Amino acid sequence: MQEKELIQELKSQNGKNQAFNTLVKKYQEKLYWHIRRIVIKHDDCDDVLQNTFIKVWNNIENFRAESSLYTWLFRIATNESLTFLAQQKRRRIVFHGEENEFLSENLESDEYFDGNEIQLKLQKAILKLPEKQRIVFNMKYFDDIKYCEMAQILDTSEGALKASYHHAVKKIEDYLKNDS
Amino acid sequence: MGNKKKNINKLLKGIDNPYRLPNGYFDTFSDRLMSRIEQQENTYSKKSKRINGLGIMKYLRPALAMAASFAIIFLLIYIPVSTVSPKISHNQEQEKSIEFDYLNYYYVSSNVLVDIFENEYINDEYIQDELVEAYLLASMTEYDFYELIE
């Protein structure tokens, strides 16, 4: 089914359920990994992914197709993930510079993380990055999303995204070299 | 940028995705999601039925809210004003009446007194005595009064 048809079906009364099912099947995996790399724990990721699709279900009538469906879904998923992290931080006493410490703890305690020592080290290096740099790095490195799409999803200029990625790579390299 | 990716690829060579997920997670995800959406829709329709059931209250509510807010504003202004202002006016009135009595009692001028004595219509001795006494009290000191009695 073409994206245009899918959007039309999603907006119709009769075909909404079936079209939504198609949409979920098509994007669930990509969105899952995007969210998982932000919130880290599988259970949290499951909640956020469900919330993302529920937002889509509730707001599909307002989608004006100014961007692609894919971009819109990623934008909602990113916002939901960041909102979730903000709530988590509010519940804890987070000291300055240790904003992402709880994510490292989550990583180690997550039963669905199988990483060996090197993998754990890399993930911890990524988690040391500031939130925005981390998201940009993950989207570019793991999801291979183009800068122009990323700019639409994160509502930032391509130049700023390139700079963020550059800084992120530098920091990860330094961390891995110095710590080995 | 391509070089950077190569560099980091070198560093991360052989590092696979360390994250796992439960078996068959994506097979059951859409069913779980749809049941949650159904639940949400049911709750929403129940709520909207309850709101519809209220009928006229839906339209009356804004008017009632406005009336209540006016009443609250009135009470907020009226209560402090009514508790403070009567005390002030009562005290002022009392002071004024005391002042007035005082003036009536002590400021009987001698001319007025003479006029009264000369008035042919007043023949009552009792009234005359009372006026004389009032005049004397107003114009004489205590010392003069005792001297007169002695």
Short mmCIF file of C-alpha atoms in Angstrom, two decimals:
data_model
loop_
_atom_site.label_atom_id
_atom_site.label_comp_id
_atom_site.label_asym_id
_atom_site.label_seq_id
_atom_site.Cartn_x
_atom_site.Cartn_y
_atom_site.Cartn_z
CA MET A 1 0.00 0.00 0.00
CA GLN A 2 1.35 3.45 -0.97
CA GLU A 3 1.82 6.03 1.81
CA LYS A 4 -0.91 8.29 0.40
CA GLU A 5 -3.45 5.47 0.37
CA LEU A 6 -2.41 4.40 3.83
CA ILE A 7 -2.96 7.92 5.19
CA GLN A 8 -6.37 8.11 3.51
CA GLU A 9 -7.37 4.77 4.98
CA LEU A 10 -6.11 5.81 8.41
CA LYS A 11 -8.31 8.89 8.24
CA SER A 12 -11.40 6.97 7.14
CA GLN A 13 -13.90 5.48 9.61
CA ASN A 14 -14.14 2.04 8.02
CA GLY A 15 -10.55 1.30 7.13
CA LYS A 16 -8.83 2.84 10.14
CA ASN A 17 -8.28 -0.40 12.09
CA GLN A 18 -6.79 -2.35 9.22
CA ALA A 19 -4.65 0.54 7.99
CA PHE A 20 -3.38 1.15 11.50
CA ASN A 21 -2.42 -2.50 11.80
CA THR A 22 -0.46 -2.20 8.55
CA LEU A 23 1.25 0.94 9.83
CA VAL A 24 2.23 -0.74 13.09
CA LYS A 25 3.64 -3.81 11.32
CA LYS A 26 5.60 -1.60 8.95
CA TYR A 27 7.25 0.72 11.47
CA GLN A 28 7.23 -1.11 14.83
CA GLU A 29 10.74 -2.51 14.53
CA LYS A 30 12.44 0.69 13.37
CA LEU A 31 10.70 2.73 16.02
CA TYR A 32 11.44 0.12 18.69
CA TRP A 33 15.20 0.34 18.13
CA HIS A 34 15.13 4.12 17.93
CA ILE A 35 13.31 4.31 21.27
CA ARG A 36 15.32 1.51 22.87
CA ARG A 37 18.60 3.35 22.26
CA ILE A 38 17.19 6.41 24.00
CA VAL A 39 15.43 4.84 27.02
CA ILE A 40 17.70 1.71 27.20
CA LYS A 41 15.45 -0.70 29.16
CA HIS A 42 13.20 -3.04 27.20
CA ASP A 43 10.17 -2.61 29.49
CA ASP A 44 10.40 1.18 29.29
CA CYS A 45 10.82 0.94 25.54
CA ASP A 46 7.67 -1.19 25.26
CA ASP A 47 5.66 1.46 27.16
CA VAL A 48 7.03 4.32 25.10
CA LEU A 49 6.45 2.46 21.81
CA GLN A 50 2.82 1.81 22.75
CA ASN A 51 2.36 5.44 23.77
CA THR A 52 3.84 6.53 20.45
CA PHE A 53 1.37 4.47 18.43
CA ILE A 54 -1.54 5.54 20.64
CA LYS A 55 -0.60 9.18 19.92
CA VAL A 56 -0.62 8.32 16.22
CA TRP A 57 -4.05 6.68 16.54
CA ASN A 58 -5.48 9.70 18.38
CA ASN A 59 -3.97 12.35 16.11
CA ILE A 60 -3.97 10.83 12.64
CA GLU A 61 -6.91 13.10 11.64
CA ASN A 62 -4.67 16.12 12.26
CA PHE A 63 -1.77 14.79 10.18
CA ARG A 64 -1.54 17.12 7.18
CA ALA A 65 1.14 15.18 5.28
CA GLU A 66 3.50 18.16 5.22
CA SER A 67 6.24 15.69 6.09
CA SER A 68 6.40 11.96 5.38
CA LEU A 69 4.60 9.55 7.68
CA TYR A 70 7.97 8.06 8.60
CA THR A 71 9.32 11.46 9.72
CA TRP A 72 6.15 12.18 11.69
CA LEU A 73 6.33 8.81 13.47
CA PHE A 74 10.00 9.30 14.36
CA ARG A 75 9.26 12.76 15.67
CA ILE A 76 6.50 11.47 17.95
CA ALA A 77 8.70 8.57 19.10
CA THR A 78 11.60 10.93 19.90
CA ASN A 79 9.35 13.32 21.82
CA GLU A 80 7.74 10.48 23.77
CA SER A 81 11.16 9.07 24.66
CA LEU A 82 12.49 12.44 25.81
CA THR A 83 9.35 13.06 27.86
CA PHE A 84 9.81 9.65 29.48
CA LEU A 85 13.44 10.42 30.33
CA ALA A 86 12.47 13.81 31.77
CA GLN A 87 9.91 12.10 34.03
CA GLN A 88 12.53 9.59 35.15
CA LYS A 89 14.99 12.36 35.98
CA ARG A 90 12.33 14.23 37.93
CA ARG A 91 11.74 11.18 40.12
CA ARG A 92 15.41 10.93 41.02
CA ILE A 93 17.85 13.32 42.59
CA VAL A 94 20.14 13.96 39.64
CA PHE A 95 23.34 15.89 40.23
CA HIS A 96 24.76 18.21 37.59
CA GLY A 97 26.86 16.28 35.08
CA GLU A 98 25.35 12.97 36.13
CA GLU A 99 22.11 13.28 34.18
CA ASN A 100 22.64 10.01 32.34
CA GLU A 101 24.09 7.99 35.22
CA PHE A 102 20.77 6.30 35.85
CA LEU A 103 20.72 5.13 32.23
CA SER A 104 24.04 3.33 32.74
CA GLU A 105 22.52 1.70 35.83
CA ASN A 106 19.44 0.74 33.78
CA LEU A 107 21.70 -0.73 31.12
CA GLU A 108 23.47 -3.00 33.59
CA SER A 109 20.28 -4.08 35.30
CA ASP A 110 18.31 -4.71 32.09
CA GLU A 111 17.71 -8.45 31.64
CA TYR A 112 17.54 -7.90 27.88
CA PHE A 113 21.07 -6.55 27.61
CA ASP A 114 23.55 -9.22 26.59
CA GLY A 115 26.62 -7.15 25.93
CA ASN A 116 30.12 -8.29 26.78
CA GLU A 117 32.66 -6.02 28.40
CA ILE A 118 33.53 -4.11 25.21
CA GLN A 119 29.90 -3.66 24.23
CA LEU A 120 29.04 -2.41 27.68
CA LYS A 121 31.92 0.04 27.46
CA LEU A 122 30.75 1.39 24.11
CA GLN A 123 27.19 1.80 25.33
CA LYS A 124 28.43 3.58 28.43
CA ALA A 125 30.51 5.87 26.23
CA ILE A 126 27.40 6.71 24.21
CA LEU A 127 25.42 7.27 27.39
CA LYS A 128 28.01 9.79 28.56
CA LEU A 129 27.05 12.06 25.65
CA PRO A 130 24.62 14.91 26.18
CA GLU A 131 21.04 13.89 25.28
CA LYS A 132 20.85 15.61 21.91
CA GLN A 133 24.29 14.42 20.76
CA ARG A 134 23.40 10.89 21.82
CA ILE A 135 20.19 10.90 19.78
CA VAL A 136 21.98 12.33 16.74
CA PHE A 137 24.77 9.77 17.02
CA ASN A 138 22.33 6.85 17.33
CA MET A 139 20.18 8.05 14.43
CA LYS A 140 23.17 8.53 12.16
CA TYR A 141 25.35 5.63 13.19
CA PHE A 142 22.83 2.86 13.92
CA ASP A 143 19.70 3.91 11.96
CA ASP A 144 21.63 5.59 9.12
CA ILE A 145 19.03 8.35 8.82
CA LYS A 146 19.89 11.14 6.37
CA TYR A 147 20.66 14.57 7.82
CA CYS A 148 17.79 16.18 5.90
CA GLU A 149 15.30 13.70 7.45
CA MET A 150 16.91 14.04 10.84
CA ALA A 151 16.57 17.81 10.59
CA GLN A 152 12.82 17.41 10.09
CA ILE A 153 12.46 14.91 12.92
CA LEU A 154 14.47 16.91 15.46
CA ASP A 155 13.49 20.33 14.11
CA THR A 156 17.13 21.44 13.85
CA SER A 157 19.35 22.62 11.00
CA GLU A 158 21.48 20.11 9.11
CA GLY A 159 24.62 22.09 10.05
CA ALA A 160 23.87 21.78 13.74
CA LEU A 161 23.25 18.05 13.36
CA LYS A 162 26.54 17.53 11.54
CA ALA A 163 28.37 19.43 14.26
CA SER A 164 26.61 17.36 16.95
CA TYR A 165 27.58 14.10 15.25
CA HIS A 166 31.19 15.29 14.84
CA HIS A 167 31.44 16.12 18.56
CA ALA A 168 29.77 12.85 19.53
CA VAL A 169 32.17 10.72 17.48
CA LYS A 170 35.16 12.59 18.89
CA LYS A 171 34.02 12.08 22.47
CA ILE A 172 33.33 8.37 21.98
CA GLU A 173 36.71 7.81 20.33
CA ASP A 174 38.48 9.66 23.13
CA TYR A 175 36.59 7.73 25.77
CA LEU A 176 37.34 4.35 24.18
CA LYS A 177 41.02 5.16 23.52
CA ASN A 178 41.71 6.62 26.94
CA ASP A 179 39.86 3.92 28.80
CA SER A 180 41.44 0.95 26.99
CA MET B 1 32.30 12.71 7.64
CA GLY B 2 32.86 9.42 5.78
CA ASN B 3 36.33 9.15 7.37
CA LYS B 4 34.89 9.67 10.79
CA LYS B 5 32.47 6.83 10.28
CA LYS B 6 35.33 4.61 9.07
CA ASN B 7 37.39 5.53 12.12
CA ILE B 8 34.67 4.74 14.56
CA ASN B 9 33.82 1.60 12.58
CA LYS B 10 37.40 0.47 13.15
CA LEU B 11 36.99 1.05 16.85
CA LEU B 12 33.66 -0.71 16.98
CA LYS B 13 34.67 -3.56 14.68
CA GLY B 14 33.05 -6.78 15.72
CA ILE B 15 30.75 -5.11 18.20
CA ASP B 16 27.22 -6.31 17.50
CA ASN B 17 23.97 -5.04 18.82
CA PRO B 18 24.04 -6.04 22.46
CA TYR B 19 20.34 -5.41 23.06
CA ARG B 20 17.92 -8.33 23.04
CA LEU B 21 14.17 -8.50 23.23
CA PRO B 22 11.68 -11.20 24.28
CA ASN B 23 10.98 -13.94 21.74
CA GLY B 24 8.05 -13.15 19.43
CA TYR B 25 7.83 -9.60 20.78
CA PHE B 26 6.90 -8.02 17.44
CA ASP B 27 4.41 -10.82 16.63
CA THR B 28 2.25 -9.97 19.62
CA PHE B 29 2.91 -6.23 19.83
CA SER B 30 0.09 -5.07 17.54
CA ASP B 31 -2.49 -7.23 19.40
CA ARG B 32 -1.44 -5.84 22.76
CA LEU B 33 -1.49 -2.34 21.33
CA MET B 34 -4.96 -2.76 19.83
CA SER B 35 -6.39 -4.11 23.09
CA ARG B 36 -4.98 -1.07 24.91
CA ILE B 37 -6.52 1.24 22.31
CA GLU B 38 -9.88 -0.56 22.65
CA GLN B 39 -9.69 -0.11 26.41
CA GLN B 40 -8.98 3.58 25.93
CA GLU B 41 -11.89 3.95 23.47
CA ASN B 42 -14.28 2.21 25.88
CA THR B 43 -13.27 4.46 28.74
CA TYR B 44 -13.67 7.48 26.46
CA SER B 45 -17.15 6.45 25.28
CA LYS B 46 -18.26 5.76 28.87
CA LYS B 47 -17.04 9.20 29.89
CA SER B 48 -18.77 10.89 26.96
CA LYS B 49 -22.03 9.01 27.76
CA ARG B 50 -21.82 10.20 31.34
CA ILE B 51 -21.26 13.76 30.15
CA ASN B 52 -24.20 13.49 27.72
CA GLY B 53 -26.34 12.07 30.52
CA LEU B 54 -25.87 15.26 32.45
CA GLY B 55 -27.85 17.00 29.65
CA ILE B 56 -28.84 20.48 30.65
CA MET B 57 -26.06 20.72 33.21
CA LYS B 58 -23.61 20.95 30.32
CA TYR B 59 -25.20 24.23 29.24
CA LEU B 60 -25.93 25.51 32.74
CA ARG B 61 -22.47 24.90 34.07
CA PRO B 62 -20.83 28.05 32.58
CA ALA B 63 -23.69 30.26 33.79
CA LEU B 64 -23.58 28.71 37.27
CA ALA B 65 -19.84 29.11 37.39
CA MET B 66 -20.15 32.79 36.44
CA ALA B 67 -22.87 33.40 39.06
CA ALA B 68 -20.78 31.68 41.71
CA SER B 69 -17.75 33.76 40.82
CA PHE B 70 -19.79 36.99 41.06
CA ALA B 71 -21.11 35.90 44.45
CA ILE B 72 -17.60 35.17 45.67
CA ILE B 73 -16.33 38.56 44.45
CA PHE B 74 -19.29 40.32 46.13
CA LEU B 75 -18.68 38.52 49.42
CA LEU B 76 -14.95 39.23 49.23
CA ILE B 77 -15.67 42.96 48.94
CA TYR B 78 -18.81 43.21 51.10
CA ILE B 79 -17.62 41.30 54.19
CA PRO B 80 -14.44 43.35 54.84
CA VAL B 81 -16.23 46.63 54.09
CA SER B 82 -19.24 45.83 56.27
CA THR B 83 -17.09 44.70 59.19
CA VAL B 84 -14.94 47.85 59.17
CA SER B 85 -17.19 50.73 58.07
CA PRO B 86 -20.14 50.51 60.56
CA LYS B 87 -17.76 50.73 63.52
CA ILE B 88 -16.27 53.92 62.15
CA SER B 89 -19.61 55.58 61.45
CA HIS B 90 -21.07 54.51 64.80
CA ASN B 91 -18.11 55.95 66.69
CA GLN B 92 -18.24 59.16 64.68
CA GLU B 93 -21.97 59.60 65.35
CA GLN B 94 -21.48 59.03 69.07
CA GLU B 95 -18.67 61.59 69.17
CA LYS B 96 -20.79 64.09 67.28
CA SER B 97 -23.78 63.67 69.62
CA ILE B 98 -21.58 64.08 72.69
CA GLU B 99 -20.14 67.22 71.20
CA PHE B 100 -23.59 68.53 70.38
CA ASP B 101 -24.92 67.91 73.91
CA TYR B 102 -21.89 69.60 75.34
CA LEU B 103 -22.50 72.66 73.19
CA ASN B 104 -26.18 72.68 74.10
CA TYR B 105 -25.41 72.48 77.73
CA TYR B 106 -22.59 74.95 78.11
CA TYR B 107 -23.04 77.42 75.30
CA VAL B 108 -26.15 79.20 76.42
CA SER B 109 -25.29 82.80 75.79
CA SER B 110 -26.44 85.56 78.13
CA ASN B 111 -28.39 87.24 75.31
CA VAL B 112 -30.43 84.18 74.74
CA LEU B 113 -31.11 83.96 78.44
CA VAL B 114 -32.27 87.57 78.59
CA ASP B 115 -34.51 86.95 75.60
CA ILE B 116 -36.09 84.08 77.38
CA PHE B 117 -36.68 86.09 80.55
CA GLU B 118 -38.26 88.85 78.59
CA ASN B 119 -40.50 86.51 76.67
CA GLU B 120 -44.00 87.10 77.92
CA TYR B 121 -45.20 83.66 76.96
CA ILE B 122 -42.88 81.97 79.41
CA ASN B 123 -44.31 82.30 82.81
CA ASP B 124 -43.48 78.94 84.17
CA GLU B 125 -41.16 79.40 87.14
CA TYR B 126 -39.79 75.93 86.88
CA ILE B 127 -38.53 76.49 83.35
CA GLN B 128 -37.04 79.84 84.29
CA ASP B 129 -35.19 78.31 87.25
CA GLU B 130 -33.85 75.56 85.07
CA LEU B 131 -32.53 78.01 82.49
CA VAL B 132 -30.93 80.18 85.15
CA GLU B 133 -29.26 77.17 86.66
CA ALA B 134 -27.96 76.15 83.24
CA TYR B 135 -26.59 79.60 82.62
CA LEU B 136 -24.91 79.72 86.01
CA LEU B 137 -23.35 76.35 85.55
CA ALA B 138 -22.03 77.35 82.16
CA SER B 139 -20.58 80.70 83.12
CA MET B 140 -19.46 80.23 86.73
CA THR B 141 -16.46 78.43 88.02
CA GLU B 142 -16.74 75.97 90.83
CA TYR B 143 -15.13 78.48 93.16
CA ASP B 144 -17.68 81.20 92.26
CA PHE B 145 -20.47 78.75 92.81
CA TYR B 146 -19.34 77.83 96.34
CA GLU B 147 -18.84 81.48 97.18
CA LEU B 148 -22.37 82.22 96.11
CA ILE B 149 -23.80 79.42 98.22
CA GLU B 150 -21.88 80.49 101.31
#
